């Protein structure tokens, strides 16, 4: 597995674990609010082949209040 692929997979797993933790009783909301965006921001570029060719994540429907 390429180094970026491993980093991407590890970060996605940590985000998933954080989401599970967020649903537990007495979860520390300050921790979740701090760590969640940091993990999301640390995601490396997705591995090649994860998205179809020409995929643009910003290409989609307009949401209320946009446009």
mmCIF file with all atom_site columns, C-alpha atoms in Angstrom:
data_model
loop_
_atom_site.group_PDB
_atom_site.id
_atom_site.type_symbol
_atom_site.label_atom_id
_atom_site.label_alt_id
_atom_site.label_comp_id
_atom_site.label_asym_id
_atom_site.label_entity_id
_atom_site.label_seq_id
_atom_site.pdbx_PDB_ins_code
_atom_site.Cartn_x
_atom_site.Cartn_y
_atom_site.Cartn_z
_atom_site.occupancy
_atom_site.B_iso_or_equiv
_atom_site.pdbx_formal_charge
_atom_site.auth_seq_id
_atom_site.auth_comp_id
_atom_site.auth_asym_id
_atom_site.auth_atom_id
_atom_site.pdbx_PDB_model_num
ATOM 1  C CA . UNK A 1 1  ? 0.000   0.000  0.000   1.00 0.00 ? 1  UNK A CA 1
ATOM 2  C CA . UNK A 1 2  ? 1.348   3.443  -0.881  1.00 0.00 ? 2  UNK A CA 1
ATOM 3  C CA . UNK A 1 3  ? 2.220   5.761  2.044   1.00 0.00 ? 3  UNK A CA 1
ATOM 4  C CA . UNK A 1 4  ? -0.595  8.198  1.204   1.00 0.00 ? 4  UNK A CA 1
ATOM 5  C CA . UNK A 1 5  ? -3.078  5.330  0.966   1.00 0.00 ? 5  UNK A CA 1
ATOM 6  C CA . UNK A 1 6  ? -2.105  4.121  4.422   1.00 0.00 ? 6  UNK A CA 1
ATOM 7  C CA . UNK A 1 7  ? -2.349  7.632  5.905   1.00 0.00 ? 7  UNK A CA 1
ATOM 8  C CA . UNK A 1 8  ? -5.732  8.184  4.263   1.00 0.00 ? 8  UNK A CA 1
ATOM 9  C CA . UNK A 1 9  ? -7.113  4.868  5.522   1.00 0.00 ? 9  UNK A CA 1
ATOM 10 C CA . UNK A 1 10 ? -5.780  5.442  9.051   1.00 0.00 ? 10 UNK A CA 1
ATOM 11 C CA . UNK A 1 11 ? -7.286  8.945  9.231   1.00 0.00 ? 11 UNK A CA 1
ATOM 12 C CA . UNK A 1 12 ? -10.662 7.742  7.952   1.00 0.00 ? 12 UNK A CA 1
ATOM 13 C CA . UNK A 1 13 ? -10.666 5.012  10.618  1.00 0.00 ? 13 UNK A CA 1
ATOM 14 C CA . UNK A 1 14 ? -9.878  7.586  13.320  1.00 0.00 ? 14 UNK A CA 1
ATOM 15 C CA . UNK A 1 15 ? -12.737 9.792  12.098  1.00 0.00 ? 15 UNK A CA 1
ATOM 16 C CA . UNK A 1 16 ? -15.035 6.779  12.279  1.00 0.00 ? 16 UNK A CA 1
ATOM 17 C CA . UNK A 1 17 ? -13.884 5.967  15.795  1.00 0.00 ? 17 UNK A CA 1
ATOM 18 C CA . UNK A 1 18 ? -14.446 9.588  16.813  1.00 0.00 ? 18 UNK A CA 1
ATOM 19 C CA . UNK A 1 19 ? -17.989 9.423  15.402  1.00 0.00 ? 19 UNK A CA 1
ATOM 20 C CA . UNK A 1 20 ? -18.657 6.284  17.444  1.00 0.00 ? 20 UNK A CA 1
ATOM 21 C CA . UNK A 1 21 ? -17.233 7.943  20.550  1.00 0.00 ? 21 UNK A CA 1
ATOM 22 C CA . UNK A 1 22 ? -19.437 11.001 19.959  1.00 0.00 ? 22 UNK A CA 1
ATOM 23 C CA . UNK A 1 23 ? -22.502 8.765  20.311  1.00 0.00 ? 23 UNK A CA 1
ATOM 24 C CA . UNK A 1 24 ? -21.455 7.405  23.713  1.00 0.00 ? 24 UNK A CA 1
ATOM 25 C CA . UNK A 1 25 ? -22.888 8.565  27.007  1.00 0.00 ? 25 UNK A CA 1
ATOM 26 C CA . UNK A 1 26 ? -20.771 11.313 28.606  1.00 0.00 ? 26 UNK A CA 1
ATOM 27 C CA . UNK A 1 27 ? -18.690 11.913 25.469  1.00 0.00 ? 27 UNK A CA 1
ATOM 28 C CA . UNK A 1 28 ? -16.452 14.967 25.859  1.00 0.00 ? 28 UNK A CA 1
ATOM 29 C CA . UNK A 1 29 ? -17.977 17.413 23.359  1.00 0.00 ? 29 UNK A CA 1
ATOM 30 C CA . UNK A 1 30 ? -15.039 19.821 23.603  1.00 0.00 ? 30 UNK A CA 1
ATOM 31 C CA . UNK A 1 31 ? -12.690 16.994 22.616  1.00 0.00 ? 31 UNK A CA 1
ATOM 32 C CA . UNK A 1 32 ? -14.925 16.025 19.698  1.00 0.00 ? 32 UNK A CA 1
ATOM 33 C CA . UNK A 1 33 ? -15.244 19.650 18.532  1.00 0.00 ? 33 UNK A CA 1
ATOM 34 C CA . UNK A 1 34 ? -11.469 20.067 18.636  1.00 0.00 ? 34 UNK A CA 1
ATOM 35 C CA . UNK A 1 35 ? -10.247 16.749 17.257  1.00 0.00 ? 35 UNK A CA 1
ATOM 36 C CA . UNK A 1 36 ? -12.878 16.221 14.521  1.00 0.00 ? 36 UNK A CA 1
ATOM 37 C CA . UNK A 1 37 ? -11.978 19.214 12.344  1.00 0.00 ? 37 UNK A CA 1
ATOM 38 C CA . UNK A 1 38 ? -8.259  18.572 12.901  1.00 0.00 ? 38 UNK A CA 1
ATOM 39 C CA . UNK A 1 39 ? -8.575  15.001 11.679  1.00 0.00 ? 39 UNK A CA 1
ATOM 40 C CA . UNK A 1 40 ? -10.657 16.084 8.695   1.00 0.00 ? 40 UNK A CA 1
ATOM 41 C CA . UNK A 1 41 ? -8.130  18.782 7.803   1.00 0.00 ? 41 UNK A CA 1
ATOM 42 C CA . UNK A 1 42 ? -5.276  16.298 8.048   1.00 0.00 ? 42 UNK A CA 1
ATOM 43 C CA . UNK A 1 43 ? -6.727  13.962 5.431   1.00 0.00 ? 43 UNK A CA 1
ATOM 44 C CA . UNK A 1 44 ? -4.204  13.597 2.628   1.00 0.00 ? 44 UNK A CA 1
ATOM 45 C CA . UNK A 1 45 ? -5.274  13.541 -0.984  1.00 0.00 ? 45 UNK A CA 1
ATOM 46 C CA . UNK A 1 46 ? -7.455  10.476 -1.618  1.00 0.00 ? 46 UNK A CA 1
ATOM 47 C CA . UNK A 1 47 ? -5.591  7.532  -3.127  1.00 0.00 ? 47 UNK A CA 1
ATOM 48 C CA . UNK A 1 48 ? -5.777  7.221  -6.927  1.00 0.00 ? 48 UNK A CA 1
ATOM 49 C CA . UNK A 1 49 ? -8.826  5.296  -8.075  1.00 0.00 ? 49 UNK A CA 1
ATOM 50 C CA . UNK A 1 50 ? -10.951 6.077  -5.007  1.00 0.00 ? 50 UNK A CA 1
ATOM 51 C CA . UNK A 1 51 ? -13.166 8.414  -7.040  1.00 0.00 ? 51 UNK A CA 1
ATOM 52 C CA . UNK A 1 52 ? -14.173 7.961  -10.681 1.00 0.00 ? 52 UNK A CA 1
ATOM 53 C CA . UNK A 1 53 ? -12.263 9.928  -13.346 1.00 0.00 ? 53 UNK A CA 1
ATOM 54 C CA . UNK A 1 54 ? -13.501 13.510 -13.627 1.00 0.00 ? 54 UNK A CA 1
ATOM 55 C CA . UNK A 1 55 ? -15.218 13.437 -10.230 1.00 0.00 ? 55 UNK A CA 1
ATOM 56 C CA . UNK A 1 56 ? -15.632 16.938 -8.771  1.00 0.00 ? 56 UNK A CA 1
ATOM 57 C CA . UNK A 1 57 ? -16.838 17.036 -5.153  1.00 0.00 ? 57 UNK A CA 1
ATOM 58 C CA . UNK A 1 58 ? -18.002 20.630 -5.614  1.00 0.00 ? 58 UNK A CA 1
ATOM 59 C CA . UNK A 1 59 ? -20.227 19.733 -8.559  1.00 0.00 ? 59 UNK A CA 1
ATOM 60 C CA . UNK A 1 60 ? -23.695 19.074 -7.211  1.00 0.00 ? 60 UNK A CA 1
ATOM 61 C CA . UNK A 1 61 ? -27.067 20.598 -6.561  1.00 0.00 ? 61 UNK A CA 1
ATOM 62 C CA . UNK A 1 62 ? -27.380 24.102 -5.199  1.00 0.00 ? 62 UNK A CA 1
ATOM 63 C CA . UNK A 1 63 ? -28.484 24.143 -1.603  1.00 0.00 ? 63 UNK A CA 1
ATOM 64 C CA . UNK A 1 64 ? -30.880 26.679 -0.108  1.00 0.00 ? 64 UNK A CA 1
ATOM 65 C CA . UNK A 1 65 ? -29.140 29.994 0.385   1.00 0.00 ? 65 UNK A CA 1
ATOM 66 C CA . UNK A 1 66 ? -26.454 29.269 -2.231  1.00 0.00 ? 66 UNK A CA 1
ATOM 67 C CA . UNK A 1 67 ? -26.158 30.632 -5.706  1.00 0.00 ? 67 UNK A CA 1
#
